[in-house]
C-alpha cells in the first residue's frame, strides 16, 4: 500500500521537506542500481545527513513496518540496492566525510558515502593507501563496499574488504545505533563485524567505517602480455603461483573485452590477440626485480606473442585505465549486457571458459570475459539486444554461467554479491538446512524483515515459478500474496 500522508510528514519533520523526495520523476532516478534490467520505483527517497538522521528514518520505518533499502552510489551489479515497491530508499551520499586519518596507527575513519578512491586520496599524503580496489573505485562508496564485501584487482595479494575493516557503526533494523568490531586487531566474543560484512544490506545500514591502511609499496612493476589463447594465459597464472610468487594483481581479458576497452581508452592493448594478461608485482626493488624476471620467463615459456613492460607511472596507469574501463566499454560493442560474477578453482579456468563459450554459442549470444585470473574470479559479460527480444535468453545464459561456477567447485559470487540477480540460484550452492540457518541469522537482526527484503536469500518456491532469476508471480502482481 502507498505510504500515507502522516507517515510522509514524519520523515519531513525529521529531515526537512528538501531531503524527502516523493516526486515520481525524481524517485525514478533511484529505480535500479547497476543491474539495470530490474527496476522498481520507490515510494519515497530519504536523504539523511547524519547517522542520527539515518537512525531516525529507520525508527519510523520500524514503527510502521515500512520496507527500506540503503543506497550509496548505486554501482552494485546484482540488484542489491533495488528498491521495494511501497518502500523507501535511504540514500547515504550526503554522509561523505573523511572523519579521521590516523597515520601512526594506519587507519582511517569514514562516513559511508566516501568513495573507495577517496580513501586513498586522503591517506596518500602520509605514504599510505587503502588496498581493496573495485573497478568502479572512482565512484563506488565504502558503505557499499562493506555491504558487498567488495574485491578488486589487488585483492589476490591483499584480501577483500573484510580483511581491511576494523569496525563499523551501524543502524540496526529497529533504529538502534551500535558499533561492531573495534580498533584493535583482536576482540572477544562472536565476530558480529564479520557477520555484517557482505550481508548485502540485509542486517542494517552502515553509518561509519574504520579501515586499515597500508604503506604505499616501494615500487610497482607492471606488464601487459599477449597470448594465442586464454588457456595459454591461464597456464602462465598457474606457473606464477606455483613458483611461489604472489602478484599484487593478475588480470585477464579476452578478444571481445580487449576490443571494447581499447576502443574506449586507447590504452595500447593489441586488437589482434585472443587473450591478454596484466601482471603487477609490488614490494621492495630487489624483490620485484627478481620476481619480475621470473614472470617474464614464464610468459615466454608459454608462447607470449607480445610483452610490454610499463616504463613509467603514466604507462602503468594507462594499462590499468584500459582494464578498469572494460565493463563500461562493452557498451560500445553491444546495446545491452549483463555483468556476471562467479568464482572457480584457478586450475579449471580454461575448462570453464570453454564451457561458457559453448553456452554462448548455444544461446546465440556473445560473451566477453574480463576477470581476476589470480583468484579465479570470473566476470563474463553477456552481450544482447533488448530491442531484438534477447533479454530472456541473456538472463538465462547469465544465470546458467553462475550455476556452472558452482558445478565446477566454485561459488555464485566472488565480489558482486547475490542480490536479486542470483537469490534463486542459492539452492544450487547451499542445502535447505544451510539456507534456513542463514535466514535465522537474518531474522535475529530483522524479525520484521523490513531491511532490504527480497535480497540474497531465495523466497519459497511458488507453484509455477520458473527456476532462475526472480520474476513476480501473477498472484503477487495482483496483490493477492506477499513476497517474504
CSV table of C-alpha atoms in Angstrom, one decimal:
chain,number,residue,atom,x,y,z
A,1,UNK,CA,0.0,0.0,0.0
A,2,UNK,CA,1.3,3.5,-0.7
A,3,UNK,CA,2.6,5.4,2.2
A,4,UNK,CA,0.0,7.7,3.7
A,5,UNK,CA,0.5,11.4,4.3
A,6,UNK,CA,1.0,11.3,8.1
A,7,UNK,CA,3.9,8.9,7.6
A,8,UNK,CA,5.5,11.1,4.9
A,9,UNK,CA,5.1,14.0,7.3
A,10,UNK,CA,7.1,12.1,10.0
A,11,UNK,CA,10.0,11.9,7.6
A,12,UNK,CA,9.6,15.5,6.6
A,13,UNK,CA,9.6,16.6,10.3
A,14,UNK,CA,12.8,14.6,10.8
A,15,UNK,CA,14.8,15.6,7.7
A,16,UNK,CA,13.1,18.6,6.3
A,17,UNK,CA,11.0,18.7,3.1
A,18,UNK,CA,14.0,19.2,0.8
A,19,UNK,CA,15.5,15.9,1.9
A,20,UNK,CA,12.4,13.8,1.3
A,21,UNK,CA,11.7,13.1,-2.4
A,22,UNK,CA,8.3,11.9,-3.5
A,23,UNK,CA,8.1,13.4,-6.9
A,24,UNK,CA,7.6,10.4,-9.3
A,25,UNK,CA,10.0,11.8,-11.8
A,26,UNK,CA,12.8,12.3,-9.2
A,27,UNK,CA,12.2,8.9,-7.4
A,28,UNK,CA,12.6,7.2,-10.8
A,29,UNK,CA,16.3,8.1,-10.7
A,30,UNK,CA,16.6,5.5,-7.9
A,31,UNK,CA,14.7,2.7,-9.6
A,32,UNK,CA,17.7,0.4,-10.1
A,33,UNK,CA,21.4,0.0,-9.4
A,34,UNK,CA,24.0,-1.4,-11.9
A,35,UNK,CA,21.7,-4.3,-12.7
A,36,UNK,CA,19.6,-2.2,-14.9
A,37,UNK,CA,17.3,-5.0,-16.1
A,38,UNK,CA,15.5,-4.9,-12.8
A,39,UNK,CA,13.6,-1.7,-11.9
A,40,UNK,CA,11.2,-0.7,-9.1
A,41,UNK,CA,10.3,2.9,-8.4
A,42,UNK,CA,10.3,3.5,-4.6
A,43,UNK,CA,7.6,5.4,-2.8
A,44,UNK,CA,9.9,7.8,-1.1
A,45,UNK,CA,13.6,8.6,-1.2
A,46,UNK,CA,15.2,9.9,2.0
A,47,UNK,CA,18.5,11.8,2.1
A,48,UNK,CA,19.8,12.0,5.7
A,49,UNK,CA,22.9,14.0,6.5
A,50,UNK,CA,23.9,12.3,9.8
A,51,UNK,CA,24.0,8.9,11.4
A,52,UNK,CA,21.3,10.1,13.8
A,53,UNK,CA,19.1,11.0,10.8
A,54,UNK,CA,19.6,7.5,9.4
A,55,UNK,CA,18.6,6.0,12.8
A,56,UNK,CA,15.5,8.3,12.9
A,57,UNK,CA,14.4,7.2,9.4
A,58,UNK,CA,14.8,3.6,10.3
A,59,UNK,CA,12.9,4.0,13.6
A,60,UNK,CA,9.9,5.5,11.6
A,61,UNK,CA,10.1,2.6,9.2
A,62,UNK,CA,10.2,0.1,12.0
A,63,UNK,CA,7.2,1.7,13.7
A,64,UNK,CA,5.1,1.4,10.6
A,65,UNK,CA,6.8,-1.8,9.2
A,66,UNK,CA,7.8,0.0,6.0
A,67,UNK,CA,10.5,-1.8,4.0
A,68,UNK,CA,13.7,0.2,3.4
A,69,UNK,CA,16.7,-0.2,1.2
A,70,UNK,CA,20.0,1.6,1.8
A,71,UNK,CA,21.8,3.0,-1.3
A,72,UNK,CA,25.2,4.6,-1.9
A,73,UNK,CA,26.4,5.4,-5.4
A,74,UNK,CA,24.2,2.7,-7.0
A,75,UNK,CA,27.1,0.9,-8.7
A,76,UNK,CA,26.2,-2.6,-7.4
A,77,UNK,CA,25.8,-5.2,-10.2
A,78,UNK,CA,23.5,-7.7,-8.5
A,79,UNK,CA,20.4,-5.7,-7.7
A,80,UNK,CA,21.4,-5.3,-4.0
A,81,UNK,CA,20.1,-1.7,-3.9
A,82,UNK,CA,16.9,-2.5,-5.9
A,83,UNK,CA,14.1,-0.6,-4.2
A,84,UNK,CA,10.9,-2.2,-2.8
A,85,UNK,CA,7.6,-1.1,-4.1
A,86,UNK,CA,5.7,0.9,-1.4
A,87,UNK,CA,9.0,1.1,0.4
A,88,UNK,CA,11.7,3.8,0.9
A,89,UNK,CA,15.2,4.3,-0.3
A,90,UNK,CA,17.6,5.7,2.2
A,91,UNK,CA,20.4,7.5,0.2
A,92,UNK,CA,23.7,7.8,2.0
A,93,UNK,CA,25.6,10.1,-0.4
A,94,UNK,CA,25.4,13.1,1.9
A,95,UNK,CA,27.3,11.2,4.6
A,96,UNK,CA,30.6,11.6,2.7
A,97,UNK,CA,33.2,13.0,5.2
A,98,UNK,CA,36.6,11.6,5.9
A,99,UNK,CA,36.4,11.9,9.7
A,100,UNK,CA,40.0,11.0,10.6
A,101,UNK,CA,43.2,9.7,9.1
A,102,UNK,CA,45.5,8.3,11.8
A,103,UNK,CA,48.9,7.6,10.2
A,104,UNK,CA,50.5,6.4,13.4
A,105,UNK,CA,48.0,3.6,13.7
A,106,UNK,CA,47.5,3.3,10.0
A,107,UNK,CA,43.8,3.6,9.9
A,108,UNK,CA,41.1,6.0,8.7
A,109,UNK,CA,37.5,6.7,9.9
A,110,UNK,CA,35.0,7.4,7.2
A,111,UNK,CA,31.3,8.1,6.6
A,112,UNK,CA,29.7,5.5,4.3
A,113,UNK,CA,29.4,7.9,1.3
A,114,UNK,CA,33.2,8.4,0.9
A,115,UNK,CA,34.3,6.9,-2.4
A,116,UNK,CA,36.8,4.0,-2.4
A,117,UNK,CA,39.4,6.1,-4.2
A,118,UNK,CA,38.7,9.0,-1.9
A,119,UNK,CA,40.1,6.9,1.0
A,120,UNK,CA,43.5,6.5,-0.8
A,121,UNK,CA,43.5,10.2,-1.8
A,122,UNK,CA,43.1,11.1,1.9
A,123,UNK,CA,45.8,8.7,3.0
A,124,UNK,CA,48.3,9.4,0.3
A,125,UNK,CA,50.0,12.4,1.9
A,126,UNK,CA,51.1,10.1,4.7
A,127,UNK,CA,52.6,7.5,2.4
A,128,UNK,CA,49.5,5.2,3.0
A,129,UNK,CA,46.7,3.7,0.8
A,130,UNK,CA,43.6,1.6,1.0
A,131,UNK,CA,44.1,-1.7,-0.7
A,132,UNK,CA,40.7,-3.2,-1.9
A,133,UNK,CA,40.1,-1.5,-5.3
A,134,UNK,CA,36.9,-2.4,-7.2
A,135,UNK,CA,37.0,-1.3,-10.9
A,136,UNK,CA,34.3,1.3,-10.0
A,137,UNK,CA,36.5,2.7,-7.2
A,138,UNK,CA,36.2,6.3,-8.5
A,139,UNK,CA,32.5,6.3,-7.7
A,140,UNK,CA,31.6,3.3,-5.5
A,141,UNK,CA,31.4,4.1,-1.8
A,142,UNK,CA,32.9,2.4,1.3
A,143,UNK,CA,29.4,1.8,2.7
A,144,UNK,CA,28.5,-0.3,-0.4
A,145,UNK,CA,31.9,-2.0,-0.3
A,146,UNK,CA,31.2,-3.1,3.3
A,147,UNK,CA,27.7,-4.4,2.3
A,148,UNK,CA,29.0,-6.4,-0.6
A,149,UNK,CA,32.4,-7.3,0.8
A,150,UNK,CA,33.8,-5.9,-2.4
A,151,UNK,CA,37.0,-7.0,-4.0
A,152,UNK,CA,39.2,-5.8,-6.9
A,153,UNK,CA,42.3,-6.4,-8.9
A,154,UNK,CA,44.7,-6.2,-5.9
A,155,UNK,CA,42.7,-8.5,-3.6
A,156,UNK,CA,44.7,-11.5,-4.8
A,157,UNK,CA,47.5,-10.4,-2.5
A,158,UNK,CA,45.8,-8.2,0.0
A,159,UNK,CA,42.4,-9.7,0.6
A,160,UNK,CA,38.9,-8.3,0.3
A,161,UNK,CA,37.1,-5.6,2.2
A,162,UNK,CA,36.6,-7.8,5.2
A,163,UNK,CA,40.3,-8.0,5.7
A,164,UNK,CA,40.6,-4.2,5.9
A,165,UNK,CA,37.7,-3.1,8.1
A,166,UNK,CA,38.4,-2.9,11.8
A,167,UNK,CA,35.0,-1.7,13.0
A,168,UNK,CA,31.7,-0.4,11.7
A,169,UNK,CA,28.9,1.7,13.2
A,170,UNK,CA,25.5,0.5,12.0
A,171,UNK,CA,21.9,1.3,12.4
A,172,UNK,CA,20.0,-1.9,13.1
A,173,UNK,CA,16.5,-2.5,11.7
A,174,UNK,CA,14.9,-1.3,14.9
A,175,UNK,CA,16.7,2.0,14.7
A,176,UNK,CA,19.3,1.4,17.3
A,177,UNK,CA,22.9,2.6,16.7
A,178,UNK,CA,25.6,0.2,17.6
A,179,UNK,CA,29.3,-0.4,16.9
A,180,UNK,CA,30.6,-3.8,15.7
A,181,UNK,CA,34.3,-4.7,15.9
A,182,UNK,CA,36.9,-2.5,17.5
A,183,UNK,CA,40.0,-0.5,16.6
A,184,UNK,CA,42.2,-3.3,17.9
A,185,UNK,CA,43.2,-6.3,15.8
A,186,UNK,CA,41.7,-8.8,18.3
A,187,UNK,CA,38.4,-8.7,20.2
A,188,UNK,CA,36.5,-11.1,22.4
A,189,UNK,CA,33.1,-12.6,21.7
A,190,UNK,CA,31.5,-13.5,18.4
A,191,UNK,CA,32.6,-11.6,15.3
A,192,UNK,CA,29.4,-9.7,14.5
A,193,UNK,CA,31.5,-7.3,12.3
A,194,UNK,CA,32.3,-10.4,10.2
A,195,UNK,CA,28.6,-11.4,10.0
A,196,UNK,CA,27.7,-7.9,8.8
A,197,UNK,CA,30.4,-7.7,6.2
A,198,UNK,CA,29.0,-9.0,2.9
A,199,UNK,CA,25.4,-9.3,4.2
A,200,UNK,CA,24.3,-7.1,1.3
A,201,UNK,CA,22.4,-4.6,3.4
A,202,UNK,CA,20.0,-7.1,4.9
A,203,UNK,CA,21.1,-6.7,8.5
A,204,UNK,CA,21.2,-2.9,8.9
A,205,UNK,CA,22.8,0.3,7.5
A,206,UNK,CA,26.5,1.3,7.8
A,207,UNK,CA,27.0,4.8,9.1
A,208,UNK,CA,30.7,4.8,10.0
A,209,UNK,CA,33.6,2.6,9.0
A,210,UNK,CA,37.2,2.3,10.4
A,211,UNK,CA,39.5,0.8,7.8
A,212,UNK,CA,43.1,-0.4,7.9
A,213,UNK,CA,45.6,1.5,5.8
A,214,UNK,CA,48.8,0.0,4.2
A,215,UNK,CA,52.1,1.6,3.5
A,216,UNK,CA,52.5,2.5,-0.2
A,217,UNK,CA,54.8,-0.1,-1.8
A,218,UNK,CA,58.4,1.0,-2.6
A,219,UNK,CA,58.0,0.0,-6.2
A,220,UNK,CA,55.4,-1.5,-8.6
A,221,UNK,CA,56.2,-3.4,-11.8
A,222,UNK,CA,53.5,-3.9,-14.4
A,223,UNK,CA,53.5,-5.8,-17.6
A,224,UNK,CA,51.0,-6.5,-20.4
A,225,UNK,CA,51.4,-9.8,-22.2
A,226,UNK,CA,49.5,-11.2,-25.2
A,227,UNK,CA,48.8,-14.9,-25.8
A,228,UNK,CA,47.5,-17.1,-28.5
A,229,UNK,CA,44.7,-18.4,-26.3
A,230,UNK,CA,43.1,-17.9,-23.0
A,231,UNK,CA,44.3,-21.4,-22.0
A,232,UNK,CA,47.9,-20.3,-22.5
A,233,UNK,CA,47.3,-17.2,-20.3
A,234,UNK,CA,45.7,-19.5,-17.7
A,235,UNK,CA,48.8,-21.7,-17.6
A,236,UNK,CA,51.0,-18.7,-17.0
A,237,UNK,CA,48.9,-17.8,-14.0
A,238,UNK,CA,49.2,-21.3,-12.6
A,239,UNK,CA,53.0,-21.3,-13.1
A,240,UNK,CA,53.5,-17.9,-11.5
A,241,UNK,CA,51.7,-19.1,-8.4
A,242,UNK,CA,53.5,-22.5,-8.4
A,243,UNK,CA,56.8,-20.5,-8.5
A,244,UNK,CA,55.9,-19.1,-5.1
A,245,UNK,CA,55.2,-15.6,-6.4
A,246,UNK,CA,52.1,-13.8,-5.0
A,247,UNK,CA,51.5,-11.0,-7.5
A,248,UNK,CA,49.7,-7.8,-6.4
A,249,UNK,CA,47.3,-8.5,-9.4
A,250,UNK,CA,46.8,-10.8,-12.3
A,251,UNK,CA,44.0,-9.8,-14.7
A,252,UNK,CA,43.0,-11.4,-18.0
A,253,UNK,CA,40.9,-10.1,-20.9
A,254,UNK,CA,39.7,-12.0,-24.0
A,255,UNK,CA,39.4,-10.6,-27.5
A,256,UNK,CA,36.0,-9.1,-27.1
A,257,UNK,CA,36.9,-7.3,-23.9
A,258,UNK,CA,40.1,-6.0,-25.4
A,259,UNK,CA,38.3,-4.7,-28.4
A,260,UNK,CA,35.9,-2.8,-26.2
A,261,UNK,CA,38.5,-1.5,-23.8
A,262,UNK,CA,40.9,-0.4,-26.4
A,263,UNK,CA,38.2,1.3,-28.4
A,264,UNK,CA,37.2,3.3,-25.4
A,265,UNK,CA,40.6,4.2,-23.9
A,266,UNK,CA,43.4,3.7,-26.5
A,267,UNK,CA,45.4,2.1,-23.7
A,268,UNK,CA,47.7,0.2,-26.0
A,269,UNK,CA,46.2,-3.2,-26.0
A,270,UNK,CA,46.7,-5.4,-29.1
A,271,UNK,CA,43.5,-5.8,-31.2
A,272,UNK,CA,44.6,-9.0,-32.9
A,273,UNK,CA,45.3,-11.1,-29.8
A,274,UNK,CA,42.9,-13.7,-28.3
A,275,UNK,CA,44.0,-13.0,-24.8
A,276,UNK,CA,46.0,-10.5,-22.7
A,277,UNK,CA,47.3,-10.7,-19.2
A,278,UNK,CA,48.1,-7.8,-16.9
A,279,UNK,CA,50.6,-8.8,-14.2
A,280,UNK,CA,51.6,-6.5,-11.4
A,281,UNK,CA,54.2,-7.0,-8.6
A,282,UNK,CA,54.9,-4.7,-5.7
A,283,UNK,CA,57.3,-4.6,-2.8
A,284,UNK,CA,61.0,-3.7,-2.5
A,285,UNK,CA,63.2,-3.0,-5.5
A,286,UNK,CA,65.2,-6.2,-5.0
A,287,UNK,CA,62.2,-8.4,-4.5
A,288,UNK,CA,60.3,-7.1,-7.5
A,289,UNK,CA,63.3,-7.2,-9.8
A,290,UNK,CA,64.0,-10.8,-9.0
A,291,UNK,CA,60.3,-11.9,-9.3
A,292,UNK,CA,59.6,-9.8,-12.4
A,293,UNK,CA,62.4,-11.5,-14.3
A,294,UNK,CA,60.9,-14.9,-13.5
A,295,UNK,CA,57.4,-13.8,-14.5
A,296,UNK,CA,58.7,-12.7,-17.9
A,297,UNK,CA,60.5,-16.0,-18.3
A,298,UNK,CA,57.2,-17.9,-17.6
A,299,UNK,CA,55.3,-15.7,-20.1
A,300,UNK,CA,57.9,-16.6,-22.8
A,301,UNK,CA,57.7,-20.2,-22.0
A,302,UNK,CA,54.0,-20.3,-22.7
A,303,UNK,CA,54.2,-18.6,-26.1
A,304,UNK,CA,53.8,-15.0,-25.2
A,305,UNK,CA,53.4,-13.1,-28.6
A,306,UNK,CA,54.0,-9.6,-27.2
A,307,UNK,CA,55.2,-8.4,-23.9
A,308,UNK,CA,55.1,-4.7,-22.9
A,309,UNK,CA,56.6,-3.5,-19.6
A,310,UNK,CA,55.3,-0.2,-18.3
A,311,UNK,CA,58.2,2.2,-18.3
A,312,UNK,CA,56.7,4.9,-16.2
A,313,UNK,CA,53.9,5.6,-13.7
A,314,UNK,CA,51.9,7.1,-16.6
A,315,UNK,CA,52.2,3.9,-18.7
A,316,UNK,CA,51.2,1.8,-15.7
A,317,UNK,CA,48.2,4.0,-15.1
A,318,UNK,CA,47.3,3.7,-18.8
A,319,UNK,CA,47.3,-0.1,-18.7
A,320,UNK,CA,45.1,-0.1,-15.7
A,321,UNK,CA,42.8,2.5,-17.3
A,322,UNK,CA,42.1,0.1,-20.1
A,323,UNK,CA,41.4,-2.8,-17.7
A,324,UNK,CA,39.2,-0.9,-15.3
A,325,UNK,CA,37.2,0.7,-18.1
A,326,UNK,CA,36.4,-2.7,-19.6
A,327,UNK,CA,32.9,-3.2,-18.1
A,328,UNK,CA,31.6,0.2,-19.2
A,329,UNK,CA,33.4,0.0,-22.6
A,330,UNK,CA,31.5,-3.1,-23.6
A,331,UNK,CA,28.6,-0.7,-24.2
A,332,UNK,CA,30.5,0.3,-27.3
A,333,UNK,CA,30.1,-3.2,-28.9
A,334,UNK,CA,26.6,-4.2,-27.6
A,335,UNK,CA,23.4,-2.2,-26.9
A,336,UNK,CA,22.9,-4.2,-23.7
A,337,UNK,CA,24.9,-6.5,-21.5
A,338,UNK,CA,24.8,-8.3,-18.1
A,339,UNK,CA,27.9,-8.5,-15.9
A,340,UNK,CA,28.0,-11.9,-14.2
A,341,UNK,CA,30.3,-12.7,-11.3
A,342,UNK,CA,31.4,-16.2,-10.2
A,343,UNK,CA,34.4,-18.0,-8.9
A,344,UNK,CA,36.1,-21.2,-10.0
A,345,UNK,CA,39.2,-23.0,-8.9
A,346,UNK,CA,42.1,-21.4,-10.8
A,347,UNK,CA,43.2,-24.7,-12.3
A,348,UNK,CA,39.8,-25.0,-14.0
A,349,UNK,CA,39.8,-21.6,-15.7
A,350,UNK,CA,40.4,-22.9,-19.2
A,351,UNK,CA,37.8,-25.6,-18.9
A,352,UNK,CA,35.2,-23.2,-17.6
A,353,UNK,CA,35.9,-20.6,-20.3
A,354,UNK,CA,35.4,-23.3,-23.0
A,355,UNK,CA,32.1,-24.2,-21.4
A,356,UNK,CA,31.0,-20.6,-21.3
A,357,UNK,CA,31.9,-20.2,-25.0
A,358,UNK,CA,29.8,-23.2,-25.9
A,359,UNK,CA,26.9,-22.0,-23.8
A,360,UNK,CA,27.1,-18.6,-25.6
A,361,UNK,CA,27.1,-20.3,-29.0
A,362,UNK,CA,24.1,-22.4,-28.0
A,363,UNK,CA,22.2,-19.3,-26.9
A,364,UNK,CA,23.2,-17.4,-29.9
A,365,UNK,CA,24.8,-14.7,-27.8
A,366,UNK,CA,28.4,-13.3,-27.5
A,367,UNK,CA,30.2,-13.4,-24.1
A,368,UNK,CA,33.1,-11.2,-23.3
A,369,UNK,CA,35.5,-12.2,-20.5
A,370,UNK,CA,37.5,-9.9,-18.2
A,371,UNK,CA,38.5,-11.4,-14.9
A,372,UNK,CA,40.8,-11.6,-11.9
A,373,UNK,CA,42.7,-14.7,-13.1
A,374,UNK,CA,44.8,-15.0,-10.0
A,375,UNK,CA,41.9,-16.0,-7.7
A,376,UNK,CA,39.6,-17.5,-10.4
A,377,UNK,CA,37.1,-14.7,-10.1
A,378,UNK,CA,35.3,-14.6,-13.5
A,379,UNK,CA,33.3,-11.7,-14.9
A,380,UNK,CA,31.6,-12.9,-18.1
A,381,UNK,CA,29.7,-10.2,-19.8
A,382,UNK,CA,26.6,-11.5,-21.7
A,383,UNK,CA,26.0,-9.2,-24.7
A,384,UNK,CA,22.5,-8.9,-26.0
A,385,UNK,CA,19.9,-6.6,-27.5
A,386,UNK,CA,16.7,-6.0,-25.6
A,387,UNK,CA,15.2,-4.3,-28.7
A,388,UNK,CA,15.7,-7.6,-30.6
A,389,UNK,CA,13.9,-9.6,-27.9
A,390,UNK,CA,17.1,-11.2,-26.5
A,391,UNK,CA,16.7,-10.3,-22.8
A,392,UNK,CA,15.2,-13.5,-21.5
A,393,UNK,CA,17.9,-15.6,-23.3
A,394,UNK,CA,20.6,-13.4,-21.9
A,395,UNK,CA,19.3,-13.7,-18.4
A,396,UNK,CA,19.0,-17.5,-18.7
A,397,UNK,CA,22.6,-17.7,-20.0
A,398,UNK,CA,23.9,-15.4,-17.3
A,399,UNK,CA,22.2,-17.5,-14.5
A,400,UNK,CA,23.5,-20.7,-16.2
A,401,UNK,CA,27.1,-19.4,-16.1
A,402,UNK,CA,26.8,-18.5,-12.4
A,403,UNK,CA,25.5,-22.0,-11.7
A,404,UNK,CA,28.2,-23.6,-13.8
A,405,UNK,CA,30.7,-22.0,-11.5
A,406,UNK,CA,29.1,-23.9,-8.6
A,407,UNK,CA,29.2,-27.1,-10.6
A,408,UNK,CA,33.0,-26.6,-11.2
A,409,UNK,CA,33.6,-26.4,-7.4
A,410,UNK,CA,33.4,-22.6,-7.2
A,411,UNK,CA,30.9,-20.0,-5.9
A,412,UNK,CA,28.0,-18.0,-7.2
A,413,UNK,CA,29.7,-14.7,-6.5
A,414,UNK,CA,33.3,-13.5,-6.0
A,415,UNK,CA,32.6,-9.9,-5.2
A,416,UNK,CA,29.4,-8.5,-6.7
A,417,UNK,CA,27.1,-10.2,-4.2
A,418,UNK,CA,23.9,-12.3,-4.8
A,419,UNK,CA,21.3,-9.5,-4.6
A,420,UNK,CA,18.1,-10.2,-6.5
A,421,UNK,CA,20.1,-11.4,-9.5
A,422,UNK,CA,21.1,-14.8,-8.1
A,423,UNK,CA,18.9,-15.3,-5.0
A,424,UNK,CA,17.0,-18.0,-6.8
A,425,UNK,CA,20.3,-19.8,-7.7
A,426,UNK,CA,21.3,-20.1,-4.0
A,427,UNK,CA,19.9,-23.6,-3.7
A,428,UNK,CA,22.4,-24.8,-6.3
A,429,UNK,CA,25.2,-24.0,-3.8
A,430,UNK,CA,23.5,-24.4,-0.4
A,431,UNK,CA,21.2,-27.0,1.1
A,432,UNK,CA,17.8,-26.4,2.7
A,433,UNK,CA,19.4,-26.5,6.2
A,434,UNK,CA,22.1,-24.1,5.2
A,435,UNK,CA,19.6,-21.6,3.9
A,436,UNK,CA,17.4,-22.0,7.0
A,437,UNK,CA,20.4,-21.1,9.2
A,438,UNK,CA,21.1,-18.0,7.2
A,439,UNK,CA,17.5,-17.0,7.4
A,440,UNK,CA,17.5,-17.4,11.2
A,441,UNK,CA,20.6,-15.2,11.4
A,442,UNK,CA,18.9,-12.6,9.3
A,443,UNK,CA,15.8,-12.8,11.5
A,444,UNK,CA,17.9,-12.2,14.6
A,445,UNK,CA,18.7,-8.8,13.3
A,446,UNK,CA,15.5,-8.1,11.5
A,447,UNK,CA,12.5,-10.1,12.8
A,448,UNK,CA,10.0,-7.9,10.8
A,449,UNK,CA,12.0,-8.4,7.6
A,450,UNK,CA,11.8,-4.8,6.5
A,451,UNK,CA,15.6,-4.3,5.9
A,452,UNK,CA,16.4,-4.8,2.2
A,453,UNK,CA,13.8,-7.6,1.7
A,454,UNK,CA,14.0,-9.9,-1.3
A,455,UNK,CA,17.7,-9.9,-1.5
A,456,UNK,CA,20.4,-12.6,-1.0
A,457,UNK,CA,18.1,-15.5,0.1
A,458,UNK,CA,15.6,-17.2,-2.1
A,459,UNK,CA,11.9,-16.8,-1.4
A,460,UNK,CA,9.9,-20.0,-1.0
A,461,UNK,CA,9.1,-21.5,-4.4
A,462,UNK,CA,5.6,-20.8,-5.7
A,463,UNK,CA,3.6,-23.1,-7.9
A,464,UNK,CA,4.6,-22.5,-11.5
A,465,UNK,CA,7.6,-20.3,-10.6
A,466,UNK,CA,10.5,-20.9,-13.0
A,467,UNK,CA,14.0,-21.5,-11.7
A,468,UNK,CA,16.5,-18.7,-12.3
A,469,UNK,CA,16.2,-15.0,-11.8
A,470,UNK,CA,13.3,-13.8,-9.7
A,471,UNK,CA,10.1,-12.8,-11.5
A,472,UNK,CA,6.9,-11.7,-9.7
A,473,UNK,CA,4.3,-14.4,-9.6
A,474,UNK,CA,1.0,-13.4,-11.2
A,475,UNK,CA,-0.8,-13.7,-7.8
A,476,UNK,CA,1.9,-11.4,-6.3
A,477,UNK,CA,1.4,-8.8,-9.1
A,478,UNK,CA,-2.4,-9.0,-8.4
A,479,UNK,CA,-1.7,-8.1,-4.7
A,480,UNK,CA,-3.2,-11.4,-3.5
A,481,UNK,CA,0.1,-12.8,-2.0
A,482,UNK,CA,3.2,-11.1,-0.5
A,483,UNK,CA,6.8,-11.9,-1.0
A,484,UNK,CA,8.6,-12.6,2.3
